[in-house]
Amino acid sequence: MIIKNTCPRDCYDTCSILTTVEDGKAVKLQGNPKHPITQGLLCWKIKNALKFVYSPERLLYPLKRVGPKGRGKFQRISWDSAYEEIAGRFRKIIDKSGPESVLPFHYFGHMGLLTAHASQRIFNALGAGKCLPTVCSLAGRTALKYVYGSYWGIDPEEMPNAKLIIFWGLNGPWSNLHGYNVAREAVKRGAKFYLIDPVKTANLGKHLSIRPNTDGALALGLANYLISNDLYDKESVRRYAHGFEQFVEVAKGFTLGRVAEITRLPREDIVQLAHDLIELKPNFIHIGFGVQKHLYGGEAVRAIALLPVLVGSLRVHYSNTDRDVNLDFVQGAQFSGRPRKLYNMALLGKILEEGSVKGLFVFNTNPVINLPNQDLVKKGLSREDVFMVVHDLFLNDTCDYADIVLPATSFLESFDAHMCYYHNYMSINERAIMPMGEARPNYRMFKGLAEAMGLNAEELYPQEEALLEEFMAGSAAIDFSLEDLRREGFLKMAVKPQDRFPTPSGKVEFYSRLAEKDGLPPLPGYCEDDSGGYPFQLITANEMHITRSQFHNVWKDEVEAGVLLNENDAMVKGINGGDRVRLRNGLGEIVMSVKLSSNVSPGVVLAYGGIWAKLTGGKGVNALIPDHVQAFGGNAAYNSTYVDIERF
Ligand code: SF4
């Protein structure tokens, strides 16, 4: 039997999958060859997904803590006891400290509409606190809202026609495999490809090994070169730009010499890129999320996003999530009596230290591993006056601090539907196999909790198909039914027009009135991080074998903890490949092994994210990452981290 599935990982591609099931057991996962974007190809992580689905380490029963927080000692309990305990504790917290002192803490470890979005319904009904999603792309989305009025970007199905493709801070082969393959095919047909990134991950086209966090300066330098040499597209600027004259004054400061010095890129490469931008059309600029994960990352995205209008294109691609669909309905905004208190998730350690959050429900994320300031997060989660529930597939680092751990299903064990932040196809995920042990999908788990808390569970969590049908019928971008989707597996949603900009001026705002209203500079600019005197920039990336902070226990043989260092830097520091090195800054120190690589820019230490601290000596690289946030959206600034490195 072949079942239609969808990869739920927080990944650009949202691959369509065909699962072979024999005697109730999934035996093979294949990419669906009919899907226009993912074209039958699955990445290594999901080709091998059966290893985590059938892992002997899967959580099969609810657990209750029996030892001190952080030790990970639990005893098995029933679902009824778990619900009774959770409902009782949350009720007490709400009665004493108010509903906003209960915080659902979640991200997109599973991106399904039912699993990720509908989970919000119970918390809307309770009036609980709300997690502001600041650990990934929010700064860039905020920037694009200032510039374009929305963060809608080019449809990736336009990439094959591009003459110039730029992956700007995008780790294609590891993080956007299908987009990268399309780029490779386009290059074979004559397109020119650039990778602008401090780490070379693509063996394609021209690599500009930019100094991290200087992308905004490069964009402003390109703009200045085009304007001052009278190369820019005047008709495009006349039709689509607002505030161009004021912008020209800002861009003037970014001369070739200055930009080359800031970015450490050769002047001739910057000049060539500027000429390619104006001469090779159409272009496709895909900005990766890494570009904006520093203190001035939103500014960088804002500056890059202005380039298309200067050269006669309209937009970049970033994250196509603001389509015309009624996500509020799925999330249950209609059940919320008043605005919920917002908590910046990147600041969890500080929030817990401050003390007003007394109850945490963690799902679809692993905060001990993926948040900055790991030690403060652990300290907060160790508080005896914080009651924490975690719903997950495995006993990860965060579970070790939980009072109750609930077993979650994998994507093969639950029904769902997906939308994608890259391409525009909606796709179905049928349940392929029965849940392992007593594991429950989020939707059903929260329905049970709603019942235990005396809420109207049937209204909050109706039958799954009914909820999806109502969502689809109320979404302008979806002109097909759930039945159509189940039959076809995936169907394309409506794309938005490229030339409509819902900004106050109706144009691309070089001078942003929305930014001004938010108390930010209306014109783009560039700022340097303060390195605090530390000589190396520590940046993190997802290695191709790791699914962010999930499943490192399953992939521990494939994913080795460690850092990468440029060979010349290593020589200066007397470090050899394979050495143990100490990384140190004001937050503390960690010891790891080092690999040497010419693919990493000088002055950069690259660490892989998602490595479980409990499997690698108790401390992850996040212990060195400060929990400072940027002005654009309050987004985390992981890559504004500076360290020293020495042989251990
Ligand atoms: S992780 Fe990404 S590339 Fe891999 S199968 Fe899932 S959606 Fe596709």
XYZ file of C-alpha atoms and ligand atoms in Angstrom:
656
model
C 0.000 0.000 0.000
C 1.312 3.452 -0.906
C 0.367 6.353 1.393
C 0.689 10.059 0.562
C 2.811 11.889 3.105
C 4.503 15.239 3.479
C 7.742 16.007 5.227
C 6.832 18.167 8.236
C 10.315 19.449 9.048
C 11.037 23.175 9.336
C 12.669 23.204 5.915
C 12.129 25.182 2.729
C 11.057 22.267 0.622
C 8.031 20.537 2.295
C 8.640 17.420 0.207
C 5.846 15.246 -1.039
C 6.474 11.631 -0.001
C 5.130 8.226 -1.012
C 5.342 5.767 1.874
C 5.200 2.037 1.253
C 3.356 0.263 4.064
C 3.374 -3.516 4.387
C 1.462 -5.349 7.114
C 0.963 -2.111 9.017
C 4.657 -1.243 8.929
C 6.237 1.567 6.925
C 9.060 -0.007 4.954
C 10.141 2.645 2.471
C 9.907 6.402 1.901
C 10.268 7.807 -1.604
C 9.912 11.295 -2.957
C 6.778 11.793 -5.003
C 8.099 12.172 -8.573
C 5.016 14.145 -9.631
C 5.678 17.084 -7.304
C 6.908 19.980 -9.495
C 9.362 21.315 -6.908
C 10.543 18.346 -4.903
C 10.484 16.030 -7.953
C 10.867 12.700 -6.218
C 13.975 13.641 -4.301
C 14.200 13.420 -0.517
C 17.170 14.604 1.474
C 19.266 12.206 3.527
C 17.406 13.098 6.729
C 14.013 11.940 5.562
C 15.188 9.158 3.274
C 16.332 7.687 6.583
C 13.299 8.783 8.602
C 12.311 5.222 9.466
C 15.332 5.190 11.730
C 13.705 7.756 14.019
C 10.143 6.548 13.474
C 11.051 3.047 14.677
C 13.845 4.047 17.032
C 13.950 1.986 20.249
C 14.459 5.306 22.052
C 10.968 6.574 21.133
C 8.869 7.779 24.056
C 5.933 5.411 24.295
C 4.127 6.420 27.503
C 3.499 9.556 29.562
C 6.148 10.106 32.210
C 6.286 11.938 35.519
C 9.462 13.333 37.012
C 10.815 11.505 40.060
C 14.237 13.109 40.519
C 15.521 16.678 40.623
C 14.946 18.832 37.546
C 17.644 18.366 34.944
C 18.409 14.749 35.844
C 15.885 13.212 33.442
C 14.528 10.632 35.915
C 10.907 9.668 35.326
C 8.299 7.035 36.048
C 5.573 5.834 33.740
C 2.055 7.153 34.341
C -1.233 6.835 32.473
C -2.632 9.486 30.140
C -5.502 10.021 32.599
C -3.082 10.734 35.447
C -0.999 12.983 33.203
C -4.035 15.024 32.157
C -5.269 15.232 35.737
C -1.911 16.505 36.946
C -1.454 19.006 34.090
C -5.013 20.344 34.272
C -4.813 20.652 38.064
C -1.461 22.467 38.026
C -2.431 24.809 35.176
C -5.752 25.621 36.863
C -3.966 26.491 40.109
C -1.446 28.679 38.279
C -4.198 30.470 36.366
C -6.246 31.036 39.533
C -3.269 32.416 41.426
C -1.252 34.271 38.780
C -3.576 34.748 35.805
C -3.820 32.884 32.476
C -0.865 34.772 30.975
C 1.428 33.026 33.456
C 0.922 29.825 31.442
C 3.070 29.940 28.303
C 2.800 27.501 25.397
C 6.355 27.345 24.113
C 6.620 26.028 20.594
C 8.141 26.423 17.178
C 7.963 24.452 13.931
C 9.511 21.075 14.699
C 6.417 19.911 12.833
C 4.864 22.370 10.390
C 1.434 20.769 9.971
C -1.701 22.871 10.159
C -3.174 20.557 12.782
C 0.049 19.804 14.606
C 1.587 23.273 14.722
C -1.204 25.785 14.200
C -4.338 24.188 15.692
C -2.361 23.559 18.879
C -2.941 27.242 19.644
C -6.678 26.768 20.082
C -6.632 25.646 23.703
C -4.261 28.460 24.651
C -6.464 31.028 22.934
C -9.426 29.703 24.892
C -7.451 29.915 28.148
C -6.089 33.405 27.392
C -2.586 32.042 28.015
C 0.627 33.868 27.143
C 1.793 33.783 23.530
C 5.201 32.969 22.185
C 6.624 35.558 19.760
C 8.490 33.476 17.133
C 11.838 35.236 17.216
C 14.343 32.426 16.736
C 14.373 32.324 12.962
C 13.071 34.617 10.232
C 11.102 37.386 11.943
C 13.656 40.186 11.482
C 13.717 39.578 7.734
C 9.952 39.366 7.507
C 9.680 42.636 9.428
C 12.165 44.243 7.038
C 10.260 43.057 3.971
C 7.035 44.417 5.423
C 8.700 47.814 5.673
C 9.948 47.623 2.088
C 7.229 45.738 0.188
C 4.309 45.989 2.642
C 4.331 42.186 2.905
C 6.997 39.530 2.811
C 5.589 37.825 -0.226
C 8.392 37.089 -2.692
C 9.134 35.598 -6.088
C 7.554 32.210 -6.768
C 10.427 29.678 -6.884
C 8.873 28.234 -10.026
C 10.246 31.335 -11.752
C 13.830 30.390 -10.914
C 14.401 28.145 -13.966
C 13.922 31.205 -16.217
C 16.399 33.370 -14.329
C 19.632 34.447 -15.995
C 21.129 35.364 -12.648
C 20.545 33.394 -9.431
C 21.897 34.606 -6.114
C 21.754 32.512 -2.955
C 22.469 35.227 -0.423
C 23.308 33.632 2.906
C 21.553 30.458 1.806
C 23.125 27.116 2.402
C 21.514 25.464 -0.648
C 22.792 21.868 -0.707
C 22.124 21.450 3.011
C 19.007 23.537 3.612
C 17.238 24.077 0.280
C 18.218 21.030 -1.709
C 15.501 21.320 -4.324
C 16.058 25.023 -4.925
C 19.744 24.286 -5.295
C 19.051 21.572 -7.868
C 16.903 23.973 -9.881
C 19.765 26.483 -9.747
C 22.201 23.814 -10.961
C 19.973 23.024 -13.929
C 19.624 26.732 -14.711
C 23.411 27.095 -14.639
C 23.719 24.221 -17.125
C 21.442 26.223 -19.406
C 23.653 29.296 -19.063
C 22.452 31.140 -15.954
C 25.046 32.721 -13.688
C 25.040 31.715 -10.018
C 26.435 33.482 -6.962
C 26.687 32.223 -3.419
C 27.212 35.111 -0.997
C 28.057 33.480 2.301
C 30.906 33.254 4.819
C 30.824 29.483 4.331
C 31.138 27.785 0.968
C 28.531 25.045 0.781
C 27.794 25.135 -2.943
C 30.235 24.006 -5.607
C 28.490 26.102 -8.161
C 29.176 29.427 -9.797
C 30.943 32.212 -7.971
C 31.380 32.176 -4.200
C 31.703 35.565 -2.501
C 33.149 34.753 0.880
C 31.699 37.714 2.718
C 32.584 38.640 6.290
C 29.563 37.615 8.407
C 26.983 40.296 9.197
C 28.206 42.719 6.524
C 25.604 41.841 3.860
C 23.788 45.143 4.376
C 26.952 47.079 3.530
C 27.387 45.032 0.354
C 23.796 45.730 -0.713
C 24.191 49.455 -0.085
C 27.515 49.422 -1.934
C 25.926 47.708 -4.941
C 23.118 50.268 -4.895
C 25.595 53.135 -4.745
C 27.649 51.719 -7.603
C 24.562 51.326 -9.794
C 23.268 54.796 -8.966
C 26.528 56.733 -9.093
C 27.469 55.140 -12.421
C 24.010 55.858 -13.796
C 23.425 52.150 -14.445
C 20.179 51.689 -12.534
C 16.783 51.158 -14.158
C 15.154 54.591 -14.071
C 11.781 53.485 -15.335
C 11.551 50.834 -12.634
C 12.515 53.371 -9.968
C 9.981 55.879 -11.298
C 7.168 53.324 -11.242
C 7.903 51.408 -8.094
C 10.172 53.340 -5.714
C 9.130 55.641 -2.886
C 11.819 57.755 -1.203
C 14.517 57.106 -3.795
C 16.077 60.584 -3.467
C 16.565 60.241 0.295
C 17.988 56.750 -0.245
C 20.562 58.070 -2.721
C 22.011 60.246 0.037
C 22.386 57.214 2.339
C 23.858 54.982 -0.362
C 26.489 57.621 -1.260
C 28.404 56.751 1.882
C 28.975 53.184 0.666
C 31.811 53.649 -1.764
C 33.517 50.668 -3.349
C 36.606 51.102 -1.213
C 34.643 51.272 2.017
C 32.429 48.301 1.148
C 35.397 46.184 0.089
C 37.034 46.935 3.413
C 33.909 46.158 5.464
C 32.959 42.964 3.628
C 36.520 41.796 2.851
C 35.395 41.145 -0.724
C 37.582 42.120 -3.687
C 36.442 45.363 -5.343
C 36.342 43.708 -8.755
C 33.909 41.061 -7.456
C 31.570 43.756 -6.154
C 31.735 45.598 -9.477
C 31.096 42.396 -11.438
C 28.095 41.549 -9.254
C 26.641 45.035 -9.799
C 26.998 44.654 -13.571
C 25.499 41.170 -13.505
C 22.542 42.483 -11.530
C 21.690 45.094 -14.129
C 22.632 43.060 -17.202
C 21.393 39.530 -16.467
C 17.626 39.531 -16.268
C 15.409 38.156 -14.958
C 17.191 37.572 -11.689
C 16.261 35.486 -8.675
C 17.676 36.584 -5.332
C 16.947 34.169 -2.514
C 17.869 35.597 0.893
C 18.588 32.900 3.476
C 17.644 33.313 7.112
C 21.271 33.402 8.285
C 21.662 36.890 6.787
C 19.355 38.337 9.438
C 20.467 36.410 12.524
C 22.582 39.206 13.925
C 21.884 42.448 15.734
C 21.425 44.439 12.502
C 20.125 41.545 10.400
C 16.774 43.167 9.672
C 18.635 46.167 8.255
C 20.625 43.861 5.989
C 17.480 42.257 4.547
C 15.922 45.685 4.046
C 18.938 46.858 2.015
C 19.111 43.685 -0.109
C 15.359 43.799 -0.776
C 15.722 47.208 -2.440
C 18.113 45.955 -5.129
C 15.504 44.340 -7.428
C 13.689 47.632 -8.072
C 17.005 49.325 -8.899
C 17.675 46.763 -11.625
C 14.172 46.385 -13.044
C 12.981 43.349 -11.096
C 10.416 43.540 -8.336
C 11.205 41.364 -5.348
C 13.521 38.960 -3.644
C 12.454 35.568 -2.329
C 12.548 35.135 1.436
C 9.616 33.362 3.090
C 6.288 33.134 1.314
C 4.088 32.652 4.347
C 1.781 35.651 4.070
C -0.574 34.166 1.562
C -4.330 34.724 1.617
C -5.300 31.924 3.979
C -7.247 32.014 7.201
C -4.619 30.784 9.642
C -6.321 32.723 12.438
C -9.219 30.311 12.149
C -6.962 27.241 12.456
C -5.159 28.797 15.403
C -8.480 29.607 17.062
C -8.189 33.389 17.336
C -12.003 33.337 17.550
C -11.753 31.670 20.976
C -9.582 34.406 22.439
C -11.437 36.888 24.637
C -8.636 39.472 24.791
C -5.164 40.075 23.355
C -2.714 37.548 24.758
C 0.450 38.645 26.514
C 3.430 38.263 24.174
C 6.698 36.708 25.280
C 9.814 36.893 23.106
C 10.807 33.235 22.877
C 14.491 34.053 22.378
C 14.461 35.497 25.892
C 13.081 32.463 27.706
C 15.937 32.398 30.204
C 15.302 36.017 31.175
C 11.528 35.498 31.232
C 11.887 32.615 33.670
C 14.395 34.561 35.731
C 11.915 37.424 36.006
C 9.427 34.921 37.408
C 5.982 35.734 36.032
C 5.707 32.560 33.911
C 4.792 29.647 36.158
C 3.572 27.080 33.650
C 5.215 26.014 30.377
C 3.859 23.682 27.727
C 6.680 22.871 25.307
C 5.962 21.226 21.958
C 7.526 21.194 18.477
C 10.756 22.628 19.852
C 13.711 21.898 22.102
C 14.553 25.190 23.855
C 17.573 23.981 25.823
C 19.316 23.276 22.526
C 18.040 25.967 20.222
C 17.820 29.092 22.380
C 20.637 31.518 23.108
C 22.152 31.698 26.592
C 21.755 28.005 27.276
C 22.915 28.209 30.888
C 20.256 30.788 31.765
C 17.577 28.709 30.015
C 18.606 25.645 32.026
C 18.621 27.689 35.221
C 15.106 28.953 34.503
C 13.803 25.487 33.692
C 15.303 24.210 36.950
C 13.031 26.451 39.024
C 10.836 24.397 41.300
C 8.056 26.981 40.967
C 7.849 26.474 37.186
C 5.668 23.559 36.120
C 6.690 22.269 32.695
C 5.132 19.768 30.317
C 6.972 18.606 27.179
C 5.375 16.731 24.286
C 8.018 15.096 22.093
C 9.145 11.893 20.409
C 12.340 11.552 22.409
C 13.732 12.351 25.815
C 15.740 15.368 24.678
C 17.650 17.912 26.780
C 14.510 19.946 27.485
C 12.541 16.888 28.661
C 15.146 16.393 31.370
C 13.718 19.478 33.135
C 10.042 18.568 32.644
C 7.536 17.625 35.323
C 5.476 15.661 32.819
C 6.649 14.286 29.464
C 4.060 13.207 26.904
C 4.848 10.931 23.946
C 4.282 12.470 20.497
C 3.670 10.722 17.199
C 5.895 11.011 14.160
C 4.461 12.396 10.921
C 3.752 8.865 9.665
C 1.440 8.254 12.626
C -0.897 11.226 12.220
C -3.082 12.978 9.682
C -2.304 16.557 8.675
C -2.047 19.047 5.829
C 0.834 21.372 5.040
C 1.604 24.685 3.466
C 5.141 25.644 2.636
C 7.141 28.821 3.177
C 9.104 28.296 -0.031
C 6.903 26.974 -2.817
C 3.167 27.422 -3.154
C 1.870 23.867 -2.974
C -0.409 22.651 -0.231
C -0.002 18.955 0.495
C -1.581 16.165 2.449
C -0.147 13.896 5.089
C -2.256 10.773 5.549
C -1.723 8.580 8.564
C 0.432 5.724 7.274
C 0.885 3.628 10.413
C -0.617 3.346 13.878
C 0.961 5.436 16.669
C 3.864 3.862 18.519
C 2.946 2.809 22.057
C 0.630 5.401 23.578
C 1.999 8.310 21.527
C -0.591 10.910 20.526
C -0.616 13.528 17.766
C -0.645 17.134 19.040
C -4.210 17.710 17.892
C -5.630 14.797 19.859
C -3.335 15.380 22.801
C -4.561 18.983 23.128
C -8.156 17.908 22.658
C -7.744 15.573 25.641
C -6.204 18.370 27.675
C -9.040 20.730 26.732
C -11.484 18.136 28.039
C -9.508 17.687 31.257
C -9.523 21.450 31.771
C -13.288 21.630 31.412
C -13.227 23.489 28.087
C -15.519 22.768 25.168
C -13.177 20.261 23.534
C -15.512 19.413 20.656
C -15.749 23.047 19.644
C -12.008 23.677 20.026
C -10.923 20.476 18.339
C -13.624 19.222 15.985
C -12.984 16.274 13.743
C -9.696 16.974 11.881
C -11.151 16.814 8.370
C -13.971 19.201 9.317
C -11.510 21.787 10.596
C -9.373 21.579 7.456
C -12.404 21.796 5.176
C -13.622 24.929 6.932
C -10.143 26.469 6.780
C -9.797 25.750 3.072
C -13.265 27.041 2.244
C -12.476 30.308 4.048
C -9.082 30.877 2.392
C -8.949 32.948 -0.807
C -5.669 31.346 -1.931
C -7.186 27.845 -1.909
C -9.627 26.969 -4.664
C -9.728 23.208 -4.137
C -11.328 20.957 -1.552
C -9.812 18.612 0.983
C -11.122 15.761 -1.126
C -9.194 17.116 -4.147
C -6.077 17.448 -2.024
C -6.346 13.909 -0.688
C -6.791 12.572 -4.187
C -3.890 14.491 -5.736
C -1.524 14.644 -2.753
C -0.564 18.269 -3.450
C -2.147 21.230 -5.243
C -0.989 24.737 -5.991
C -2.408 27.663 -4.056
C -2.918 31.074 -5.653
C 0.193 33.215 -5.821
C 0.041 36.920 -5.134
C 0.823 39.464 -7.842
C 4.440 40.613 -7.814
C 3.764 44.266 -8.595
C 1.368 45.157 -5.763
C 2.933 46.658 -2.687
C 0.598 47.189 0.280
C 2.836 49.866 1.820
C 1.452 53.303 2.792
C 2.692 54.702 -0.563
C 1.681 51.643 -2.596
C 5.300 51.441 -3.781
C 8.528 49.814 -2.680
C 9.528 52.008 0.233
C 13.168 53.013 0.148
C 11.960 55.473 2.786
C 9.738 53.352 4.999
C 6.881 55.037 6.757
C 6.034 51.792 8.529
C 9.536 51.586 10.005
C 9.262 55.208 11.063
C 5.961 54.447 12.783
C 7.671 51.609 14.655
C 10.340 54.018 15.904
C 13.022 52.703 13.540
C 15.060 54.684 11.010
C 12.946 55.161 7.878
C 15.993 54.725 5.640
C 18.238 51.676 5.554
C 21.634 51.824 7.160
C 24.499 49.684 8.277
C 25.919 49.111 11.755
C 28.849 47.046 12.948
C 28.541 44.625 15.849
C 30.645 45.275 18.914
C 32.934 42.252 19.103
C 33.898 42.992 22.699
C 37.526 42.493 21.687
C 37.082 38.819 20.753
C 38.852 37.987 17.487
C 36.515 35.364 15.971
C 32.886 35.460 14.886
C 30.974 32.361 15.928
C 28.218 31.446 13.506
C 25.955 28.413 13.492
C 24.416 26.483 10.612
C 22.381 23.333 10.131
C 24.527 20.471 8.948
C 22.964 18.376 6.170
C 22.367 15.382 8.439
C 20.642 17.215 11.261
C 16.997 18.163 11.598
C 17.667 21.230 13.741
C 17.413 20.302 17.430
C 15.446 17.115 16.749
C 16.711 13.541 16.644
C 20.399 14.068 17.328
C 20.153 10.950 19.512
C 19.245 8.985 16.385
C 21.862 10.578 14.130
C 24.680 10.770 16.663
C 26.937 8.530 14.574
C 26.397 10.683 11.503
C 26.604 14.116 13.138
C 29.748 14.818 15.036
C 29.801 17.796 17.392
C 32.606 20.194 16.632
C 33.564 23.439 14.987
C 35.096 24.363 11.650
C 37.950 26.825 11.382
C 39.763 28.361 8.442
C 43.109 26.660 7.785
C 45.111 29.888 7.894
C 43.562 30.943 11.193
C 44.380 27.498 12.573
C 48.006 27.848 11.532
C 48.295 31.221 13.279
C 46.735 29.771 16.445
C 48.807 26.579 16.336
C 45.716 24.407 15.991
C 45.627 21.160 14.023
C 42.621 19.380 12.569
C 41.125 16.992 15.145
C 42.489 18.967 18.112
C 40.261 19.711 21.064
C 39.791 23.474 21.240
C 38.426 25.791 23.880
C 35.942 28.460 22.732
C 35.522 31.245 25.206
C 33.710 34.530 25.687
C 32.015 36.492 28.468
C 29.268 33.859 28.829
C 31.603 30.956 29.469
C 33.562 28.350 27.595
C 33.064 25.053 25.827
C 35.492 22.452 24.586
C 34.985 20.776 21.219
C 36.955 19.130 18.475
C 37.915 21.185 15.442
C 38.019 20.510 11.725
C 39.987 22.718 9.392
C 38.450 23.952 6.194
C 39.209 26.415 3.449
C 35.444 26.739 2.938
C 35.081 28.839 6.089
C 36.015 32.527 5.840
C 38.989 33.750 7.872
C 37.979 35.078 11.267
C 34.973 32.759 11.453
C 34.265 29.747 13.647
C 31.383 27.671 12.326
C 29.472 25.391 14.682
C 26.630 23.071 13.783
C 23.335 23.854 15.479
C 21.014 21.235 16.941
C 23.636 19.129 18.697
C 22.256 17.743 21.959
C 24.286 18.969 24.912
C 23.461 15.850 26.942
C 25.239 13.736 24.314
C 28.303 15.956 24.080
C 29.503 16.744 27.565
C 26.557 18.751 28.871
C 27.136 22.098 27.162
C 26.189 23.150 23.671
C 27.495 25.967 21.556
C 24.427 28.015 22.534
C 26.021 28.452 25.942
C 28.260 31.056 24.250
C 25.488 32.848 22.347
C 24.149 35.953 24.091
C 20.389 36.429 24.368
C 20.419 39.936 22.934
C 17.741 40.688 20.357
C 17.511 43.065 17.435
C 15.236 46.051 16.854
C 13.585 44.398 13.830
C 10.905 42.121 15.301
C 12.905 41.364 18.450
C 14.593 38.549 16.553
C 17.423 36.581 18.101
C 20.927 37.605 17.027
C 22.756 34.265 17.091
C 25.484 35.379 14.726
C 26.425 38.460 16.751
C 28.572 36.178 18.873
C 32.291 36.659 19.314
C 34.772 34.254 20.844
C 38.395 33.396 21.210
C 39.623 29.951 20.300
C 42.673 28.110 21.549
C 44.063 24.615 21.642
C 42.804 22.773 24.721
S 13.914 17.929 5.430
Fe 13.442 19.286 3.717
S 14.532 18.466 1.918
Fe 14.466 16.879 3.513
S 12.681 15.671 2.943
Fe 12.046 17.194 4.469
S 11.283 18.920 3.293
Fe 12.478 17.602 1.894
